[in-house]
Coordinates of C-alpha atoms and ligand atoms in Angstrom, one line a residue:
M930 CA -150.9 -143.9 40.3
S931 CA -151.7 -140.7 41.9
Y932 CA -150.4 -137.3 40.8
G933 CA -148.7 -134.4 42.2
L934 CA -150.2 -131.0 40.7
L935 CA -147.0 -128.7 40.3
V936 CA -147.0 -124.8 40.1
A937 CA -144.4 -123.9 38.0
D938 CA -142.3 -121.3 39.0
V939 CA -141.9 -118.7 36.4
R940 CA -140.5 -115.5 35.9
R941 CA -140.3 -113.3 32.3
N942 CA -140.6 -116.2 30.3
V943 CA -137.9 -118.3 32.3
F944 CA -138.6 -121.9 33.7
E945 CA -136.9 -121.3 37.0
E946 CA -134.2 -123.9 38.0
R947 CA -135.8 -124.4 41.6
N948 CA -138.7 -126.4 39.5
F949 CA -136.4 -129.4 39.5
D950 CA -137.1 -129.5 43.4
L951 CA -140.6 -130.1 42.6
L952 CA -139.9 -132.8 40.3
G953 CA -137.0 -134.6 42.7
F954 CA -140.2 -134.3 45.5
C955 CA -142.8 -135.9 43.1
S956 CA -140.1 -138.7 42.8
L957 CA -139.8 -139.4 46.5
L958 CA -143.7 -139.1 47.0
G959 CA -144.0 -141.7 44.3
V960 CA -146.5 -139.7 42.2
D961 CA -146.4 -138.7 38.5
P962 CA -145.8 -134.9 38.0
Y963 CA -148.2 -132.6 36.3
I964 CA -147.1 -129.1 35.8
L965 CA -149.3 -126.1 35.5
L966 CA -147.8 -123.5 33.0
P967 CA -148.9 -120.1 32.0
E968 CA -149.3 -119.1 28.3
G969 CA -145.9 -118.4 26.7
D970 CA -142.8 -120.3 25.6
Y971 CA -140.6 -122.2 28.2
A972 CA -137.6 -124.3 27.8
I973 CA -138.7 -127.5 29.4
N974 CA -137.9 -130.8 28.9
P975 CA -141.1 -132.9 28.3
S976 CA -139.6 -136.3 29.5
H977 CA -139.6 -135.0 33.1
F978 CA -143.4 -134.7 33.1
K979 CA -146.5 -137.1 32.9
K980 CA -148.4 -134.2 32.0
I981 CA -147.9 -130.5 30.9
I982 CA -151.3 -128.2 31.8
K983 CA -151.0 -125.0 29.8
V984 CA -153.5 -122.6 31.5
G985 CA -155.0 -119.9 29.6
L986 CA -153.4 -117.3 31.6
Q987 CA -150.4 -114.8 30.9
E988 CA -147.7 -115.4 33.4
E989 CA -148.5 -112.3 35.5
E990 CA -152.2 -113.3 36.0
F991 CA -151.0 -117.0 36.8
L992 CA -148.5 -115.5 39.5
N993 CA -151.6 -114.1 41.1
P994 CA -152.4 -116.4 43.9
L995 CA -156.3 -115.5 43.7
N996 CA -156.4 -117.0 40.1
M997 CA -154.1 -119.8 41.2
A998 CA -156.8 -120.7 43.6
H999 CA -159.5 -121.3 40.4
V1000 CA -156.8 -122.7 38.6
V1001 CA -156.2 -125.7 40.8
E1002 CA -159.8 -126.0 41.2
R1003 CA -160.2 -126.4 37.2
A1004 CA -157.4 -129.1 37.2
I1005 CA -159.3 -130.9 40.0
Q1006 CA -162.2 -130.9 38.0
E1007 CA -160.3 -132.4 35.1
F1008 CA -158.1 -134.6 36.8
G1009 CA -159.4 -135.4 40.3
N1010 CA -157.8 -134.9 43.6
P1011 CA -154.1 -134.8 43.4
Y1012 CA -151.8 -136.2 46.3
A1013 CA -150.5 -132.9 46.9
V1014 CA -150.2 -129.3 45.2
I1015 CA -146.4 -128.6 45.1
L1016 CA -144.8 -125.3 44.8
S1017 CA -141.5 -123.9 45.4
S1018 CA -140.6 -121.9 48.8
S1019 CA -139.8 -118.9 46.8
S1020 CA -141.4 -115.4 47.1
S1021 CA -144.3 -116.6 44.7
G1022 CA -144.9 -120.1 45.7
M1023 CA -144.6 -118.7 49.5
E1024 CA -147.5 -116.3 48.6
I1025 CA -149.8 -118.8 46.3
A1026 CA -149.7 -121.8 48.6
P1027 CA -151.6 -120.4 51.6
Y1028 CA -154.2 -119.0 49.1
V1029 CA -154.6 -122.3 47.6
A1030 CA -154.6 -124.2 51.1
G1031 CA -157.2 -121.6 52.4
Y1032 CA -159.4 -121.7 49.8
F1033 CA -159.7 -125.5 49.8
K1034 CA -159.4 -125.9 53.5
V1035 CA -156.8 -128.5 53.2
P1036 CA -153.4 -128.7 55.5
I1037 CA -150.3 -126.9 54.1
I1038 CA -146.5 -127.7 55.0
T1039 CA -144.1 -125.1 54.0
D1040 CA -140.3 -125.1 53.1
V1041 CA -140.0 -128.9 53.2
S1042 CA -136.4 -130.1 52.9
N1043 CA -136.5 -133.6 53.3
Y1044 CA -139.0 -136.5 53.3
D1045 CA -138.9 -140.1 54.3
G1046 CA -141.2 -142.3 52.2
E1047 CA -141.1 -145.0 54.5
S1048 CA -142.8 -143.1 57.7
K1049 CA -144.1 -140.4 55.2
I1050 CA -142.7 -137.8 57.3
F1051 CA -141.9 -134.4 55.9
Y1052 CA -138.8 -132.4 57.6
K1053 CA -138.5 -128.7 57.9
S1054 CA -135.7 -126.9 59.6
Y1055 CA -135.5 -123.9 61.7
Y1056 CA -133.2 -121.5 63.3
S1057 CA -130.4 -122.3 60.6
D1058 CA -130.7 -126.0 60.7
K1059 CA -130.7 -126.1 64.6
V1060 CA -134.2 -127.7 65.2
L1061 CA -135.8 -130.1 62.5
G1062 CA -139.8 -130.0 62.7
H1063 CA -141.5 -133.3 61.7
F1064 CA -144.9 -133.4 60.0
K1065 CA -147.4 -135.9 59.1
V1066 CA -150.5 -135.4 56.8
E1067 CA -153.5 -137.6 57.7
D1068 CA -154.8 -139.4 55.2
G1069 CA -158.2 -137.9 53.2
N1070 CA -158.0 -134.9 51.1
F1071 CA -155.1 -133.7 49.3
F1072 CA -152.4 -131.1 51.0
V1073 CA -150.3 -128.4 49.9
V1074 CA -146.6 -128.2 50.1
T1075 CA -143.6 -125.9 49.5
V1076 CA -140.2 -127.4 48.7
R1077 CA -136.9 -125.5 49.7
S1078 CA -134.8 -124.8 46.8
G1079 CA -131.8 -127.0 46.2
S1080 CA -133.1 -130.1 48.5
F1081 CA -134.7 -132.5 45.9
K1082 CA -133.4 -131.8 42.3
A1083 CA -131.0 -134.3 42.5
Q1084 CA -133.8 -136.9 42.7
A1085 CA -135.7 -135.5 39.4
K1086 CA -136.1 -138.0 36.9
E1087 CA -136.4 -137.8 33.1
K1088 CA -138.5 -141.0 32.6
Y1089 CA -141.7 -140.0 31.0
G1090 CA -141.5 -140.7 27.2
D1091 CA -145.3 -140.3 26.9
V1092 CA -146.0 -136.7 28.0
E1093 CA -149.6 -135.5 27.8
Y1094 CA -150.3 -131.9 26.4
V1095 CA -153.4 -130.4 27.7
T1096 CA -155.0 -127.1 28.0
I1097 CA -157.4 -125.6 30.5
N1098 CA -159.2 -122.5 30.7
V1099 CA -159.9 -120.6 33.5
E1100 CA -163.1 -118.5 33.5
K1101 CA -162.9 -116.9 36.7
K1102 CA -160.2 -114.3 36.8
T1103 CA -159.9 -112.0 39.8
E1104 CA -160.5 -108.2 39.5
K1105 CA -159.1 -107.4 43.0
R1106 CA -155.5 -107.7 42.3
S1107 CA -153.4 -106.6 39.1
F1108 CA -150.0 -106.9 38.2
L1109 CA -148.5 -103.3 37.9
G1110 CA -145.0 -104.4 36.5
Y1111 CA -141.5 -106.0 37.4
I1112 CA -139.1 -103.5 39.0
E1113 CA -135.4 -103.6 37.3
E1114 CA -132.8 -104.4 39.8
E1115 CA -130.2 -101.2 39.8
R1116 CA -127.4 -101.6 37.4
Q1117 CA -124.6 -103.6 39.1
E1118 CA -120.9 -102.6 39.2
V1119 CA -119.8 -105.9 39.9
D1120 CA -121.7 -109.2 39.0
I1121 CA -121.0 -112.0 41.6
T1122 CA -122.7 -114.9 39.7
K1123 CA -120.1 -114.6 37.0
A1124 CA -116.9 -115.1 39.4
D1125 CA -115.0 -118.0 39.5
F1126 CA -113.6 -117.5 42.6
L1127 CA -115.6 -115.8 45.4
I1128 CA -114.6 -114.5 49.2
S1129 CA -117.5 -114.0 51.2
I1130 CA -117.7 -112.5 54.5
G1131 CA -120.3 -112.9 57.2
R1132 CA -121.1 -111.0 60.3
G1133 CA -117.7 -112.7 61.9
V1134 CA -116.0 -109.8 60.0
G1135 CA -116.9 -107.8 63.0
S1136 CA -116.5 -104.1 61.6
K1137 CA -116.8 -102.1 58.4
D1138 CA -113.1 -101.0 59.3
E1139 CA -112.0 -104.7 58.4
I1140 CA -113.5 -104.5 54.8
P1141 CA -110.6 -103.1 53.2
A1142 CA -108.1 -105.9 54.2
Y1143 CA -110.7 -108.3 52.7
E1144 CA -111.1 -106.5 49.4
E1145 CA -107.1 -106.3 49.1
L1146 CA -107.1 -109.9 50.0
A1147 CA -109.7 -110.8 47.2
S1148 CA -107.4 -108.6 44.7
L1149 CA -104.3 -110.4 45.4
L1150 CA -106.1 -113.8 44.9
K1151 CA -107.8 -112.4 41.9
A1152 CA -111.2 -113.2 43.5
T1153 CA -114.3 -111.1 44.1
L1154 CA -115.7 -110.3 47.6
S1155 CA -119.2 -111.2 48.3
A1156 CA -121.1 -111.3 51.7
S1157 CA -123.9 -112.8 54.0
R1158 CA -126.9 -110.4 54.5
P1159 CA -125.9 -109.0 57.9
V1160 CA -122.9 -107.4 55.9
T1161 CA -125.0 -105.8 53.4
D1162 CA -127.9 -105.1 55.6
K1163 CA -125.0 -103.1 57.7
Q1164 CA -124.3 -101.3 54.2
W1165 CA -120.5 -102.7 54.7
L1166 CA -120.8 -104.0 51.1
P1167 CA -123.8 -103.0 48.4
K1168 CA -126.7 -105.3 48.1
E1169 CA -125.5 -106.7 44.9
R1170 CA -122.7 -108.6 46.8
Q1171 CA -125.4 -110.5 48.8
V1172 CA -125.3 -114.5 48.4
G1173 CA -128.4 -116.1 49.3
T1174 CA -132.4 -116.3 49.0
S1175 CA -132.7 -112.7 48.9
G1176 CA -129.6 -112.2 47.5
K1177 CA -127.8 -113.9 44.5
T1178 CA -127.2 -117.6 43.8
V1179 CA -123.8 -118.5 42.8
K1180 CA -121.9 -121.4 41.4
P1181 CA -118.0 -120.5 41.7
K1182 CA -115.4 -122.9 41.2
V1183 CA -114.3 -121.7 44.6
Y1184 CA -116.4 -120.4 47.6
L1185 CA -114.3 -119.3 50.5
A1186 CA -116.7 -118.6 53.3
M1187 CA -115.3 -116.5 56.3
G1188 CA -117.2 -115.7 59.5
I1189 CA -120.2 -117.0 57.9
S1190 CA -122.3 -119.5 60.1
G1191 CA -124.3 -121.4 57.4
A1192 CA -127.8 -120.1 57.8
F1193 CA -129.9 -122.1 55.3
Q1194 CA -130.9 -118.8 53.6
H1195 CA -127.1 -118.3 52.9
I1196 CA -126.5 -122.0 51.8
A1197 CA -129.1 -121.9 49.3
G1198 CA -127.5 -119.3 47.7
M1199 CA -124.0 -121.4 47.3
R1200 CA -124.5 -124.8 47.9
D1201 CA -123.7 -125.9 44.5
S1202 CA -120.2 -124.0 44.4
E1203 CA -117.7 -126.7 42.9
C1204 CA -115.4 -126.2 46.0
I1205 CA -116.6 -124.7 49.3
I1206 CA -114.2 -123.8 52.1
A1207 CA -115.3 -122.5 55.3
V1208 CA -113.6 -120.6 57.9
N1209 CA -115.2 -120.1 61.4
K1210 CA -114.0 -119.8 64.9
D1211 CA -116.8 -122.2 66.0
P1212 CA -116.1 -125.9 65.2
E1213 CA -120.1 -126.5 65.4
A1214 CA -120.9 -123.9 62.8
P1215 CA -123.5 -125.5 60.3
I1216 CA -121.2 -124.3 57.4
F1217 CA -118.8 -127.0 58.1
Q1218 CA -121.8 -129.6 57.0
Y1219 CA -121.5 -128.1 53.4
A1220 CA -117.7 -127.3 53.1
H1221 CA -115.5 -129.6 51.4
Y1222 CA -112.8 -127.9 53.5
G1223 CA -112.9 -126.4 56.9
I1224 CA -110.6 -124.2 58.8
V1225 CA -111.5 -123.6 62.7
G1226 CA -110.1 -120.4 63.3
D1227 CA -109.7 -116.8 63.3
M1228 CA -110.7 -115.3 59.8
H1229 CA -108.5 -112.1 60.5
K1230 CA -105.5 -114.2 61.5
L1231 CA -105.9 -116.2 58.3
R1232 CA -106.3 -113.2 56.1
D1233 CA -103.5 -111.6 57.4
K1234 CA -101.2 -114.8 57.1
L1235 CA -102.5 -115.0 53.4
R1236 CA -102.0 -111.2 52.6
E1237 CA -98.4 -111.7 54.0
I1238 CA -97.8 -114.9 52.0
L1239 CA -98.9 -113.2 48.6
K1240 CA -97.3 -110.0 49.1
G1241 CA -94.2 -112.0 49.5
Ligands
FAD1823 C1 -136.6 -114.1 54.6 C2 -134.9 -114.1 55.0 C3 -134.3 -114.0 53.7 C4 -132.8 -113.9 54.1 N1 -132.0 -114.1 53.1 C5 -130.6 -114.1 53.5 C6 -129.6 -114.1 52.5 O1 -130.0 -113.7 51.1 N2 -128.4 -114.3 52.6 C7 -127.8 -114.5 53.8 O2 -126.7 -114.7 54.0 N3 -128.8 -114.5 54.9 C8 -130.1 -114.2 54.6 N4 -131.0 -114.2 55.6 C9 -130.3 -114.1 57.0 C10 -129.8 -115.5 57.5 O3 -131.0 -116.0 58.3 C11 -128.7 -115.3 58.8 O4 -129.2 -114.7 59.7 C12 -127.5 -114.8 58.0 O5 -126.9 -115.7 57.0 C13 -126.1 -115.0 59.1 O6 -125.2 -114.3 58.7 P1 -124.0 -114.6 59.1 O7 -123.5 -116.3 58.6 O8 -122.9 -113.7 58.3 O9 -123.9 -114.2 60.5 P2 -124.2 -114.9 62.0 O10 -125.0 -116.2 61.9 O11 -124.2 -114.0 63.2 O12 -122.8 -116.1 62.0 C14 -121.4 -115.3 62.2 C15 -120.4 -116.5 62.1 O13 -119.0 -116.0 62.4 C16 -118.6 -116.7 63.1 N5 -117.3 -115.7 63.7 C17 -117.5 -114.6 64.6 N6 -116.3 -114.0 64.5 C18 -115.3 -114.8 63.9 C19 -113.9 -114.7 63.7 N7 -113.3 -113.7 64.2 N8 -113.3 -115.8 62.6 C20 -114.3 -116.9 62.2 N9 -115.4 -116.9 62.6 C21 -115.9 -116.0 63.2 C22 -119.2 -117.1 64.4 O14 -118.9 -118.1 64.7 C23 -120.7 -117.4 63.3 O15 -120.9 -118.6 62.8 C24 -132.3 -114.3 55.7 C25 -133.1 -114.3 56.4 C26 -134.3 -114.1 56.2 C27 -135.6 -114.3 57.5

């Protein structure tokens, strides 16, 4: 069986959850997962992998795309061409993938969210899932692909009992670019990732003047207020309240989304919530595809009705 060369997504010695999407994607492609890992102690389950390849690079060197092109070159010398080099559609994956594709002059498909094994078509969505791009790779050399977080992890399988550990060393390290350090996030007053009940408001809220009434609703329901990106971009709520790919990933028991359309950058941050309730005046809003319960209507009217009931 051919293999998929997985570039692990790692940060500060943490093996990120989104790596499970790489594994699920390998299952769909029908290839064995060989994973590249930097030096360090990463908590991983070996039964997910056919081969675990330790690369003689520290994490910050490993995340450097110029080094990764050489790492992939070394892996190919050792194991032959993979079926594909597979990365997360994360900030590091999105940076490394085009360098690797350019270095080997092979095709690249980014941000794949679905795959049909029969037709061998890769799908990528645009404009908040309103348009779906279809991609096919011609047989021949390998290709590079990044996969969207949350799209494939359900297909990840623990099926390898005979994992092989190997080490490869990379002589060619780049001097052209160096890692300066991680920048700590500012200390947060509220941690939305810990809340059981989130009321999340989107652009549909309309104006900053409406926010206090939602804060009151959240307090009456013992919920925490979060938001989509337009709301934090306008500074109606602080950035620490933002849910999504460039905000926080949350998994509350209840996620009440009000006036949020359901762009994939938002969905990726909340799709694993136990119960999603969406309120939107547009019955065609994509958020309804992900919601367990949906209310088509005006968010402000619902807010005011709930406040009235809760205040007795
Ligand atoms: C690199 C990148 C990273 C991003 N990261 C994030 C991220 O982390 N988080 C994030 O959220 N977005 C992120 N985005 C932005 C994302 O693409 C969307 O633009 C954003 O999620 C849209 O927010 P929204 O749903 O609040 O607004 P809109 O898409 O404008 O939707 C507003 C919704 O409110 C509804 N509405 C209006 N008035 C009412 C009313 N009175 N009652 C009920 N419903 C009403 C409308 O029907 C509409 O569906 C990112 C974009 C990029 C390019």
